[in-house]
Amino acid sequence: QVQLVESGGGLVQPGGSLRLSCAASGSIFSINAMGWYRQAPGTQRELVARITSGLTNYADSVKGRFTISRDKNTVYLQMNSLKPEDTAVYYCNLDVMNRSGVRVVYWGQGTQVTVSS
């Protein structure tokens, strides 16, 4: 059993910043990757950023503005120069090997980010 707790979402003006956090707890043997996805109304869920073994990758739309980082079982997403197009529900994603040696993927509940003047 793994629990993900997301925080940091909210309302911000264009050009502003937010920092999302996602803390994982429970029975985790090892973490393969952690990441952030988002879904805006009427769109498919898309990858925003991902970190694995110290390597990171970003959606083209957020490169240079967002930074993903990890501290043990917590993943962060620093979002700068926010645009209205960034408005979405952001979901934490956790890819792990559990104590039984089985790969399992978990999702957070989602946190709303709204960028509006």
MMTF fields as JSON, N, C-alpha, C and O atoms, coordinates in Angstrom:
{
  "mmtfVersion": "1.0.0",
  "mmtfProducer": "UNKNOWN",
  "numBonds": 467,
  "numAtoms": 468,
  "numGroups": 117,
  "numChains": 1,
  "numModels": 1,
  "chainsPerModel": [1],
  "groupsPerChain": [117],
  "chainIdList": ["A"],
  "bondAtomList": [4, 2, 8, 6, 12, 10, 16, 14, 20, 18, 24, 22, 28, 26, 32, 30, 36, 34, 40, 38, 44, 42, 48, 46, 52, 50, 56, 54, 60, 58, 64, 62, 68, 66, 72, 70, 76, 74, 80, 78, 84, 82, 88, 86, 92, 90, 96, 94, 100, 98, 104, 102, 108, 106, 112, 110, 116, 114, 120, 118, 124, 122, 128, 126, 132, 130, 136, 134, 140, 138, 144, 142, 148, 146, 152, 150, 156, 154, 160, 158, 164, 162, 168, 166, 172, 170, 176, 174, 180, 178, 184, 182, 188, 186, 192, 190, 196, 194, 200, 198, 204, 202, 208, 206, 212, 210, 216, 214, 220, 218, 224, 222, 228, 226, 232, 230, 236, 234, 240, 238, 244, 242, 248, 246, 252, 250, 256, 254, 260, 258, 264, 262, 268, 266, 272, 270, 276, 274, 280, 278, 284, 282, 288, 286, 292, 290, 296, 294, 300, 298, 304, 302, 308, 306, 312, 310, 316, 314, 320, 318, 324, 322, 328, 326, 332, 330, 336, 334, 340, 338, 344, 342, 348, 346, 352, 350, 356, 354, 360, 358, 364, 362, 368, 366, 372, 370, 376, 374, 380, 378, 384, 382, 388, 386, 392, 390, 396, 394, 400, 398, 404, 402, 408, 406, 412, 410, 416, 414, 420, 418, 424, 422, 428, 426, 432, 430, 436, 434, 440, 438, 444, 442, 448, 446, 452, 450, 456, 454, 460, 458, 464, 462],
  "bondOrderList": [1, 1, 1, 1, 1, 1, 1, 1, 1, 1, 1, 1, 1, 1, 1, 1, 1, 1, 1, 1, 1, 1, 1, 1, 1, 1, 1, 1, 1, 1, 1, 1, 1, 1, 1, 1, 1, 1, 1, 1, 1, 1, 1, 1, 1, 1, 1, 1, 1, 1, 1, 1, 1, 1, 1, 1, 1, 1, 1, 1, 1, 1, 1, 1, 1, 1, 1, 1, 1, 1, 1, 1, 1, 1, 1, 1, 1, 1, 1, 1, 1, 1, 1, 1, 1, 1, 1, 1, 1, 1, 1, 1, 1, 1, 1, 1, 1, 1, 1, 1, 1, 1, 1, 1, 1, 1, 1, 1, 1, 1, 1, 1, 1, 1, 1, 1],
  "groupList": [{"groupName": "GLN", "atomNameList": ["N", "CA", "C", "O"], "elementList": ["N", "C", "C", "O"], "formalChargeList": [0, 0, 0, 0], "bondAtomList": [1, 0, 2, 1, 3, 2], "bondOrderList": [1, 1, 2], "singleLetterCode": "Q", "chemCompType": "L-PEPTIDE LINKING"}, {"groupName": "VAL", "atomNameList": ["N", "CA", "C", "O"], "elementList": ["N", "C", "C", "O"], "formalChargeList": [0, 0, 0, 0], "bondAtomList": [1, 0, 2, 1, 3, 2], "bondOrderList": [1, 1, 2], "singleLetterCode": "V", "chemCompType": "L-PEPTIDE LINKING"}, {"groupName": "LEU", "atomNameList": ["N", "CA", "C", "O"], "elementList": ["N", "C", "C", "O"], "formalChargeList": [0, 0, 0, 0], "bondAtomList": [1, 0, 2, 1, 3, 2], "bondOrderList": [1, 1, 2], "singleLetterCode": "L", "chemCompType": "L-PEPTIDE LINKING"}, {"groupName": "GLU", "atomNameList": ["N", "CA", "C", "O"], "elementList": ["N", "C", "C", "O"], "formalChargeList": [0, 0, 0, 0], "bondAtomList": [1, 0, 2, 1, 3, 2], "bondOrderList": [1, 1, 2], "singleLetterCode": "E", "chemCompType": "L-PEPTIDE LINKING"}, {"groupName": "SER", "atomNameList": ["N", "CA", "C", "O"], "elementList": ["N", "C", "C", "O"], "formalChargeList": [0, 0, 0, 0], "bondAtomList": [1, 0, 2, 1, 3, 2], "bondOrderList": [1, 1, 2], "singleLetterCode": "S", "chemCompType": "L-PEPTIDE LINKING"}, {"groupName": "GLY", "atomNameList": ["N", "CA", "C", "O"], "elementList": ["N", "C", "C", "O"], "formalChargeList": [0, 0, 0, 0], "bondAtomList": [1, 0, 2, 1, 3, 2], "bondOrderList": [1, 1, 2], "singleLetterCode": "G", "chemCompType": "PEPTIDE LINKING"}, {"groupName": "PRO", "atomNameList": ["N", "CA", "C", "O"], "elementList": ["N", "C", "C", "O"], "formalChargeList": [0, 0, 0, 0], "bondAtomList": [1, 0, 2, 1, 3, 2], "bondOrderList": [1, 1, 2], "singleLetterCode": "P", "chemCompType": "L-PEPTIDE LINKING"}, {"groupName": "ARG", "atomNameList": ["N", "CA", "C", "O"], "elementList": ["N", "C", "C", "O"], "formalChargeList": [0, 0, 0, 0], "bondAtomList": [1, 0, 2, 1, 3, 2], "bondOrderList": [1, 1, 2], "singleLetterCode": "R", "chemCompType": "L-PEPTIDE LINKING"}, {"groupName": "CYS", "atomNameList": ["N", "CA", "C", "O"], "elementList": ["N", "C", "C", "O"], "formalChargeList": [0, 0, 0, 0], "bondAtomList": [1, 0, 2, 1, 3, 2], "bondOrderList": [1, 1, 2], "singleLetterCode": "C", "chemCompType": "L-PEPTIDE LINKING"}, {"groupName": "ALA", "atomNameList": ["N", "CA", "C", "O"], "elementList": ["N", "C", "C", "O"], "formalChargeList": [0, 0, 0, 0], "bondAtomList": [1, 0, 2, 1, 3, 2], "bondOrderList": [1, 1, 2], "singleLetterCode": "A", "chemCompType": "L-PEPTIDE LINKING"}, {"groupName": "ILE", "atomNameList": ["N", "CA", "C", "O"], "elementList": ["N", "C", "C", "O"], "formalChargeList": [0, 0, 0, 0], "bondAtomList": [1, 0, 2, 1, 3, 2], "bondOrderList": [1, 1, 2], "singleLetterCode": "I", "chemCompType": "L-PEPTIDE LINKING"}, {"groupName": "PHE", "atomNameList": ["N", "CA", "C", "O"], "elementList": ["N", "C", "C", "O"], "formalChargeList": [0, 0, 0, 0], "bondAtomList": [1, 0, 2, 1, 3, 2], "bondOrderList": [1, 1, 2], "singleLetterCode": "F", "chemCompType": "L-PEPTIDE LINKING"}, {"groupName": "ASN", "atomNameList": ["N", "CA", "C", "O"], "elementList": ["N", "C", "C", "O"], "formalChargeList": [0, 0, 0, 0], "bondAtomList": [1, 0, 2, 1, 3, 2], "bondOrderList": [1, 1, 2], "singleLetterCode": "N", "chemCompType": "L-PEPTIDE LINKING"}, {"groupName": "MET", "atomNameList": ["N", "CA", "C", "O"], "elementList": ["N", "C", "C", "O"], "formalChargeList": [0, 0, 0, 0], "bondAtomList": [1, 0, 2, 1, 3, 2], "bondOrderList": [1, 1, 2], "singleLetterCode": "M", "chemCompType": "L-PEPTIDE LINKING"}, {"groupName": "TRP", "atomNameList": ["N", "CA", "C", "O"], "elementList": ["N", "C", "C", "O"], "formalChargeList": [0, 0, 0, 0], "bondAtomList": [1, 0, 2, 1, 3, 2], "bondOrderList": [1, 1, 2], "singleLetterCode": "W", "chemCompType": "L-PEPTIDE LINKING"}, {"groupName": "TYR", "atomNameList": ["N", "CA", "C", "O"], "elementList": ["N", "C", "C", "O"], "formalChargeList": [0, 0, 0, 0], "bondAtomList": [1, 0, 2, 1, 3, 2], "bondOrderList": [1, 1, 2], "singleLetterCode": "Y", "chemCompType": "L-PEPTIDE LINKING"}, {"groupName": "THR", "atomNameList": ["N", "CA", "C", "O"], "elementList": ["N", "C", "C", "O"], "formalChargeList": [0, 0, 0, 0], "bondAtomList": [1, 0, 2, 1, 3, 2], "bondOrderList": [1, 1, 2], "singleLetterCode": "T", "chemCompType": "L-PEPTIDE LINKING"}, {"groupName": "ASP", "atomNameList": ["N", "CA", "C", "O"], "elementList": ["N", "C", "C", "O"], "formalChargeList": [0, 0, 0, 0], "bondAtomList": [1, 0, 2, 1, 3, 2], "bondOrderList": [1, 1, 2], "singleLetterCode": "D", "chemCompType": "L-PEPTIDE LINKING"}, {"groupName": "LYS", "atomNameList": ["N", "CA", "C", "O"], "elementList": ["N", "C", "C", "O"], "formalChargeList": [0, 0, 0, 0], "bondAtomList": [1, 0, 2, 1, 3, 2], "bondOrderList": [1, 1, 2], "singleLetterCode": "K", "chemCompType": "L-PEPTIDE LINKING"}],
  "groupTypeList": [0, 1, 0, 2, 1, 3, 4, 5, 5, 5, 2, 1, 0, 6, 5, 5, 4, 2, 7, 2, 4, 8, 9, 9, 4, 5, 4, 10, 11, 4, 10, 12, 9, 13, 5, 14, 15, 7, 0, 9, 6, 5, 16, 0, 7, 3, 2, 1, 9, 7, 10, 16, 4, 5, 2, 16, 12, 15, 9, 17, 4, 1, 18, 5, 7, 11, 16, 10, 4, 7, 17, 18, 12, 16, 1, 15, 2, 0, 13, 12, 4, 2, 18, 6, 3, 17, 16, 9, 1, 15, 15, 8, 12, 2, 17, 1, 13, 12, 7, 4, 5, 1, 7, 1, 1, 15, 14, 5, 0, 5, 16, 0, 1, 16, 1, 4, 4],
  "groupIdList": [1, 2, 3, 4, 5, 6, 7, 8, 9, 10, 11, 12, 13, 14, 15, 16, 17, 18, 19, 20, 21, 22, 23, 24, 25, 26, 27, 28, 29, 30, 31, 32, 33, 34, 35, 36, 37, 38, 39, 40, 41, 42, 43, 44, 45, 46, 47, 48, 49, 50, 51, 52, 53, 54, 55, 56, 57, 58, 59, 60, 61, 62, 63, 64, 65, 66, 67, 68, 69, 70, 71, 72, 73, 74, 75, 76, 77, 78, 79, 80, 81, 82, 83, 84, 85, 86, 87, 88, 89, 90, 91, 92, 93, 94, 95, 96, 97, 98, 99, 100, 101, 102, 103, 104, 105, 106, 107, 108, 109, 110, 111, 112, 113, 114, 115, 116, 117],
  "secStructList": [7, 3, 3, 3, 3, 3, 3, 7, 7, 3, 3, 3, 7, 6, 6, 7, 7, 3, 3, 3, 3, 3, 3, 3, 3, 3, 1, 7, 1, 3, 3, 3, 3, 3, 3, 3, 3, 3, 3, 7, 6, 6, 1, 7, 7, 3, 3, 3, 3, 3, 3, 3, 6, 6, 3, 3, 3, 3, 7, 6, 6, 6, 6, 6, 6, 3, 3, 3, 3, 3, 3, 6, 6, 3, 3, 3, 3, 3, 3, 7, 1, 7, 7, 4, 4, 4, 7, 3, 3, 3, 3, 3, 3, 3, 3, 3, 3, 7, 6, 6, 1, 7, 3, 3, 3, 3, 3, 7, 7, 7, 3, 3, 3, 3, 3, 7, 7],
  "xCoordList": [0.826, 0.0, 0.868, 1.728, 0.635, 1.377, 0.399, -0.648, 0.753, -0.064, 0.73, 1.892, 0.101, 0.69, -0.111, -1.335, 0.576, -0.068, 0.491, 1.68, -0.364, 0.026, -0.343, -1.326, 0.458, 0.169, 0.831, 1.693, 0.423, 1.066, 0.273, 0.668, -0.832, -1.65, -2.366, -2.382, -2.958, -3.688, -3.881, -3.687, -4.266, -4.506, -3.316, -2.85, -2.827, -1.689, -1.881, -2.527, -1.319, -1.397, -0.393, 0.635, -0.667, 0.323, 1.668, 1.745, 2.733, 4.073, 4.495, 5.666, 3.572, 3.87, 4.453, 4.726, 4.638, 5.277, 4.497, 3.817, 4.606, 4.081, 5.057, 5.797, 5.047, 5.854, 4.961, 4.377, 4.858, 4.081, 4.962, 6.14, 4.374, 5.07, 4.218, 2.989, 4.875, 4.192, 5.029, 6.145, 4.493, 5.198, 4.619, 3.414, 5.484, 5.081, 5.42, 6.491, 4.505, 4.743, 4.147, 3.244, 4.66, 4.159, 5.24, 6.43, 4.805, 5.706, 6.329, 5.756, 7.51, 8.242, 9.618, 10.375, 9.941, 11.263, 12.265, 13.349, 11.899, 12.742, 11.886, 10.845, 12.336, 11.621, 12.287, 13.481, 11.511, 12.011, 11.973, 12.921, 10.857, 10.691, 9.568, 8.663, 9.635, 8.549, 8.306, 9.23, 7.072, 6.781, 5.489, 4.759, 5.232, 4.027, 3.329, 3.961, 2.037, 1.174, 0.113, -0.133, -0.515, -1.597, -2.697, -2.467, -3.898, -5.04, -5.926, -6.443, -6.09, -6.975, -8.324, -8.405, -9.378, -10.697, -10.695, -10.184, -11.263, -11.356, -10.082, -10.016, -9.065, -7.79, -7.421, -7.98, -6.464, -5.897, -4.858, -4.238, -4.678, -3.633, -2.266, -2.027, -1.385, -0.085, 1.038, 0.872, 2.176, 3.369, 3.89, 4.026, 4.179, 4.777, 6.272, 7.073, 6.647, 8.05, 8.221, 7.295, 9.407, 9.701, 11.151, 12.013, 11.423, 12.79, 13.042, 12.231, 14.183, 14.568, 16.085, 16.741, 16.629, 18.077, 18.867, 19.946, 18.326, 18.997, 18.774, 19.193, 18.124, 17.828, 16.428, 15.521, 16.262, 14.972, 14.562, 15.404, 13.266, 12.759, 11.485, 10.77, 11.212, 10.116, 9.338, 9.875, 8.069, 7.292, 7.869, 8.343, 7.826, 8.367, 7.719, 8.37, 6.457, 5.724, 6.178, 5.865, 6.914, 7.329, 8.839, 9.319, 9.598, 11.054, 11.5, 11.015, 12.429, 12.925, 12.1, 12.534, 10.917, 10.04, 9.824, 9.733, 9.742, 9.485, 10.746, 11.564, 10.891, 12.003, 11.495, 10.826, 11.813, 11.446, 12.655, 13.786, 12.413, 13.48, 12.923, 11.709, 13.829, 13.413, 14.287, 15.5, 13.665, 14.345, 13.777, 12.693, 14.519, 14.054, 12.711, 12.636, 11.649, 10.351, 9.418, 8.206, 9.976, 9.194, 9.669, 10.867, 8.731, 9.046, 8.429, 7.333, 9.151, 8.724, 8.632, 9.315, 7.792, 7.73, 7.704, 6.69, 8.825, 8.903, 8.425, 9.0, 7.382, 6.768, 6.93, 6.373, 7.692, 7.921, 7.33, 7.027, 7.173, 6.65, 5.374, 5.231, 4.467, 3.25, 2.376, 2.289, 1.739, 0.861, -0.549, -0.721, -1.561, -2.923, -3.059, -3.878, -2.266, -2.303, -1.822, -2.034, -1.178, -0.744, -1.869, -1.7, -3.004, -4.139, -4.583, -4.895, -4.609, -4.949, -4.955, -4.539, -5.431, -5.226, -3.909, -3.703, -3.025, -1.71, -1.699, -2.106, -1.227, -1.214, 0.209, 1.024, 0.496, 1.768, 1.736, 0.731, 2.829, 2.952, 4.168, 5.249, 3.98, 5.05, 5.166, 4.192, 6.351, 6.654, 7.658, 8.791, 7.239, 8.063, 8.154, 7.357, 9.145, 9.183, 8.731, 9.325, 7.679, 7.199, 8.012, 8.952, 7.634, 8.385, 8.368, 9.218, 7.407, 7.322, 8.097, 8.1, 8.747, 9.51, 8.675, 9.095, 7.491, 6.573, 6.526, 6.438, 6.583, 6.473, 5.028, 4.12, 4.82, 3.497, 3.545, 4.522, 2.487, 2.364, 1.232, 0.144, 1.5, 0.517, 0.284, 1.16, -0.911, -1.287, -1.781, -2.478, -1.415, -1.954, -3.373, -3.879, -4.012, -5.39, -5.534, -6.614, -4.477, -4.504, -4.629, -5.291, -3.988, -4.088, -4.335, -3.686, -5.267, -5.668, -4.687, -4.363, -4.222, -3.418, -4.195, -4.536, -4.47, -5.203, -4.358, -3.957, -4.091, -3.305, -4.242, -4.688, -4.534, -5.515, -5.269, -4.848, -5.54, -5.446, -6.769, -6.862],
  "yCoordList": [-1.191, 0.0, 1.252, 1.424, 2.116, 3.355, 4.512, 4.435, 5.58, 6.783, 7.957, 8.15, 8.738, 9.944, 11.141, 11.17, 12.123, 13.334, 14.516, 14.821, 15.185, 16.321, 17.624, 17.696, 18.644, 19.962, 21.02, 20.708, 22.264, 23.382, 24.035, 25.088, 23.44, 24.036, 25.272, 25.566, 25.994, 27.192, 28.111, 27.727, 29.334, 30.373, 31.318, 31.794, 31.588, 32.476, 33.298, 32.848, 34.506, 35.354, 34.931, 34.341, 35.22, 34.941, 35.56, 36.698, 34.787, 35.224, 34.846, 34.99, 34.366, 33.982, 32.587, 31.927, 32.152, 30.868, 30.072, 30.63, 28.761, 27.829, 26.674, 26.364, 26.043, 24.855, 23.729, 23.818, 22.671, 21.504, 20.485, 20.33, 19.797, 18.745, 17.485, 17.554, 16.347, 15.067, 14.138, 13.778, 13.75, 12.885, 11.48, 11.287, 10.508, 9.11, 8.418, 8.631, 7.592, 6.813, 5.429, 5.223, 4.485, 3.131, 2.135, 2.381, 1.011, -0.095, 0.087, -0.311, 0.695, 0.943, 0.306, 0.61, -0.574, -1.171, -0.255, 0.003, 0.227, 1.16, 1.964, 1.501, 3.166, 4.053, 4.027, 4.299, 3.7, 3.736, 5.153, 5.61, 5.84, 7.191, 7.884, 7.241, 9.2, 10.019, 11.122, 11.571, 11.547, 12.563, 13.295, 13.007, 14.248, 15.048, 15.015, 15.184, 14.799, 14.874, 15.925, 16.302, 16.398, 17.349, 17.088, 16.511, 17.526, 17.373, 18.606, 18.917, 19.294, 20.438, 19.985, 18.947, 20.744, 20.369, 20.167, 21.003, 19.061, 18.771, 18.266, 18.156, 17.953, 17.472, 16.126, 15.697, 15.468, 14.244, 14.568, 15.631, 13.658, 13.823, 13.757, 12.887, 14.671, 14.747, 14.768, 15.244, 14.245, 14.296, 15.724, 16.391, 16.184, 17.494, 17.361, 18.016, 16.517, 16.326, 14.983, 14.47, 14.422, 13.116, 13.083, 13.687, 12.369, 12.232, 10.781, 10.139, 10.26, 8.881, 8.772, 9.21, 8.189, 7.98, 9.257, 9.223, 10.37, 11.639, 12.308, 13.45, 11.63, 12.197, 12.786, 12.263, 13.865, 14.53, 14.737, 14.84, 14.796, 15.195, 15.995, 15.828, 16.875, 17.815, 17.872, 17.63, 18.196, 18.534, 19.801, 20.689, 19.879, 21.053, 22.346, 23.39, 22.277, 23.465, 24.062, 25.215, 23.289, 23.783, 23.903, 24.364, 23.507, 23.588, 25.026, 25.961, 25.181, 26.494, 27.211, 28.233, 26.701, 27.329, 26.457, 26.969, 25.145, 24.211, 23.423, 23.148, 23.063, 22.24, 21.152, 21.439, 19.903, 18.79, 18.385, 18.403, 18.023, 17.564, 16.532, 16.389, 15.817, 14.754, 14.74, 14.93, 14.516, 14.379, 13.14, 13.18, 12.031, 10.746, 10.392, 10.176, 10.327, 9.91, 11.07, 10.884, 12.255, 13.431, 14.014, 14.195, 14.304, 14.925, 16.322, 16.544, 17.252, 18.638, 19.084, 18.552, 20.052, 20.704, 22.205, 22.761, 22.857, 24.304, 24.875, 24.586, 25.678, 26.226, 27.741, 28.428, 28.25, 29.679, 30.18, 29.4, 31.486, 32.12, 31.441, 31.116, 31.236, 30.493, 31.23, 32.458, 30.448, 30.948, 30.419, 29.381, 31.104, 30.575, 29.166, 28.383, 28.839, 27.503, 26.414, 25.229, 26.798, 25.829, 25.411, 24.493, 26.071, 25.746, 24.308, 23.922, 23.522, 22.108, 21.5, 22.129, 20.271, 19.466, 18.728, 18.05, 18.857, 18.236, 16.991, 17.025, 15.891, 14.604, 14.121, 14.129, 13.708, 13.079, 11.625, 10.936, 11.161, 9.793, 9.141, 9.728, 7.923, 7.181, 5.796, 5.043, 5.464, 4.193, 3.474, 3.929, 2.346, 1.711, 0.207, -0.394, -0.382, -1.805, -2.003, -1.441, -2.802, -3.004, -4.088, -4.65, -4.364, -5.309, -6.725, -7.543, -7.021, -8.325, -8.392, -9.426, -7.303, -7.274, -7.044, -7.375, -6.477, -6.221, -4.727, -3.917, -4.363, -2.972, -2.503, -3.142, -1.393, -0.843, 0.66, 1.323, 1.185, 2.616, 3.172, 2.599, 4.295, 4.951, 6.374, 7.001, 6.863, 8.227, 8.99, 8.438, 10.251, 11.12, 11.533, 11.263, 12.19, 12.623, 13.8, 14.025, 14.534, 15.691, 16.98, 17.03, 18.015, 19.34, 20.361, 20.328, 21.259, 22.239, 23.4, 24.0, 23.705, 24.895, 25.777, 25.351, 26.994, 27.937, 29.188, 29.834, 29.524, 30.705, 31.688, 31.453, 32.775, 33.727, 35.102, 35.23, 36.135, 37.498, 37.986, 39.128],
  "zCoordList": [0.0, 0.0, 0.0, 0.864, -0.971, -1.122, -1.168, -1.811, -0.483, -0.46, -1.009, -0.652, -1.875, -2.419, -1.941, -2.072, -1.39, -0.911, -1.683, -1.586, -2.453, -3.263, -2.57, -1.833, -2.817, -2.276, -3.155, -3.977, -2.974, -3.64, -4.747, -5.247, -5.141, -6.18, -5.688, -4.492, -6.626, -6.266, -7.44, -8.593, -7.133, -8.125, -8.171, -7.136, -9.379, -9.55, -10.815, -11.761, -10.835, -12.018, -13.075, -12.743, -14.343, -15.383, -15.039, -14.575, -15.275, -14.922, -13.527, -13.176, -12.722, -11.36, -11.254, -12.256, -10.013, -9.74, -8.713, -7.851, -8.82, -7.837, -7.713, -8.646, -6.548, -6.336, -5.841, -4.761, -6.635, -6.267, -5.55, -5.868, -4.584, -3.864, -3.859, -3.848, -3.866, -3.78, -2.926, -3.299, -1.784, -0.849, -0.896, -0.735, -1.117, -1.174, 0.132, 0.701, 0.602, 1.807, 1.636, 0.825, 2.409, 2.35, 1.986, 2.183, 1.454, 1.156, -0.227, -1.241, -0.244, -1.483, -1.371, -0.449, -2.306, -2.32, -3.011, -2.488, -4.172, -4.894, -5.858, -6.326, -6.145, -7.048, -8.418, -8.545, -9.43, -10.798, -11.361, -11.998, -11.112, -11.627, -10.891, -10.358, -10.866, -10.371, -11.391, -12.071, -11.489, -12.478, -12.212, -11.262, -13.08, -13.023, -14.369, -15.411, -14.34, -15.504, -15.245, -14.099, -16.309, -16.13, -17.144, -18.208, -16.79, -17.665, -17.547, -16.474, -18.657, -18.733, -19.277, -19.934, -19.016, -19.528, -21.035, -21.78, -21.479, -22.897, -23.536, -24.76, -22.747, -23.277, -22.678, -21.669, -23.326, -22.794, -21.723, -21.75, -20.798, -19.806, -20.494, -21.332, -20.137, -20.779, -19.756, -18.633, -20.166, -19.337, -19.276, -20.302, -18.07, -17.864, -17.625, -18.292, -16.678, -16.332, -15.649, -15.02, -15.777, -15.206, -14.77, -15.407, -13.671, -13.185, -12.844, -12.177, -13.309, -13.049, -13.063, -14.008, -12.016, -11.914, -12.171, -12.764, -11.725, -11.898, -13.234, -13.426, -14.163, -15.47, -15.471, -14.823, -16.194, -16.278, -17.72, -18.613, -17.936, -19.231, -19.035, -18.046, -20.002, -19.897, -21.195, -22.276, -21.068, -22.246, -22.868, -22.159, -24.195, -24.873, -24.385, -24.337, -24.029, -23.643, -22.313, -22.019, -21.503, -20.189, -20.054, -19.018, -21.057, -20.987, -20.743, -21.381, -19.812, -19.471, -18.431, -17.899, -18.127, -17.14, -15.907, -14.791, -16.105, -15.006, -14.683, -15.561, -13.412, -12.968, -12.036, -11.043, -12.357, -11.5, -10.667, -11.153, -9.42, -8.544, -7.582, -7.432, -6.935, -6.027, -4.788, -4.869, -3.647, -2.375, -1.704, -1.122, -1.787, -1.27, -1.895, -3.105, -1.096, -1.594, -1.919, -2.035, -2.064, -2.403, -3.723, -3.937, -4.599, -5.871, -5.899, -5.384, -6.509, -6.579, -8.029, -8.905, -8.262, -9.56, -9.33, -8.906, -9.612, -9.542, -10.867, -11.917, -10.821, -12.019, -12.007, -11.151, -12.956, -13.093, -14.404, -15.307, -14.489, -15.702, -16.178, -17.356, -15.262, -15.562, -16.574, -16.575, -17.426, -18.469, -18.257, -17.618, -18.777, -18.674, -19.236, -18.754, -20.25, -20.839, -19.887, -20.148, -18.784, -17.785, -16.849, -16.047, -16.944, -16.084, -16.324, -17.451, -15.251, -15.358, -13.967, -12.995, -13.89, -12.704, -12.882, -13.888, -11.913, -11.967, -11.097, -9.936, -11.672, -10.999, -10.785, -11.707, -9.581, -9.269, -9.718, -9.537, -10.298, -10.776, -10.137, -10.089, -9.647, -8.989, -9.6, -9.64, -10.073, -10.708, -9.795, -9.64, -9.19, -8.168, -8.37, -9.091, -7.716, -7.459, -6.024, -5.104, -5.82, -4.467, -3.755, -4.318, -2.521, -1.71, -2.278, -1.926, -3.154, -3.799, -5.109, -5.778, -5.473, -6.699, -7.939, -9.048, -7.759, -8.856, -9.145, -8.222, -10.407, -10.8, -10.693, -11.224, -10.009, -9.789, -10.019, -9.67, -10.606, -10.843, -9.987, -9.931, -9.321, -8.475, -8.957, -9.553, -8.687, -9.05, -7.826, -6.974, -7.754, -6.729, -7.052, -8.142, -6.098, -6.264, -7.225, -7.77, -7.433, -8.304, -7.516, -6.48, -8.019, -7.419, -8.519, -9.564, -8.281, -9.289, -9.337, -8.312, -10.538, -10.791, -11.755, -12.859, -11.341, -12.17, -12.366, -11.398, -13.619, -13.969, -14.653, -15.776, -13.98, -14.486, -13.889, -12.74, -14.691, -14.213, -13.639, -13.188]
}
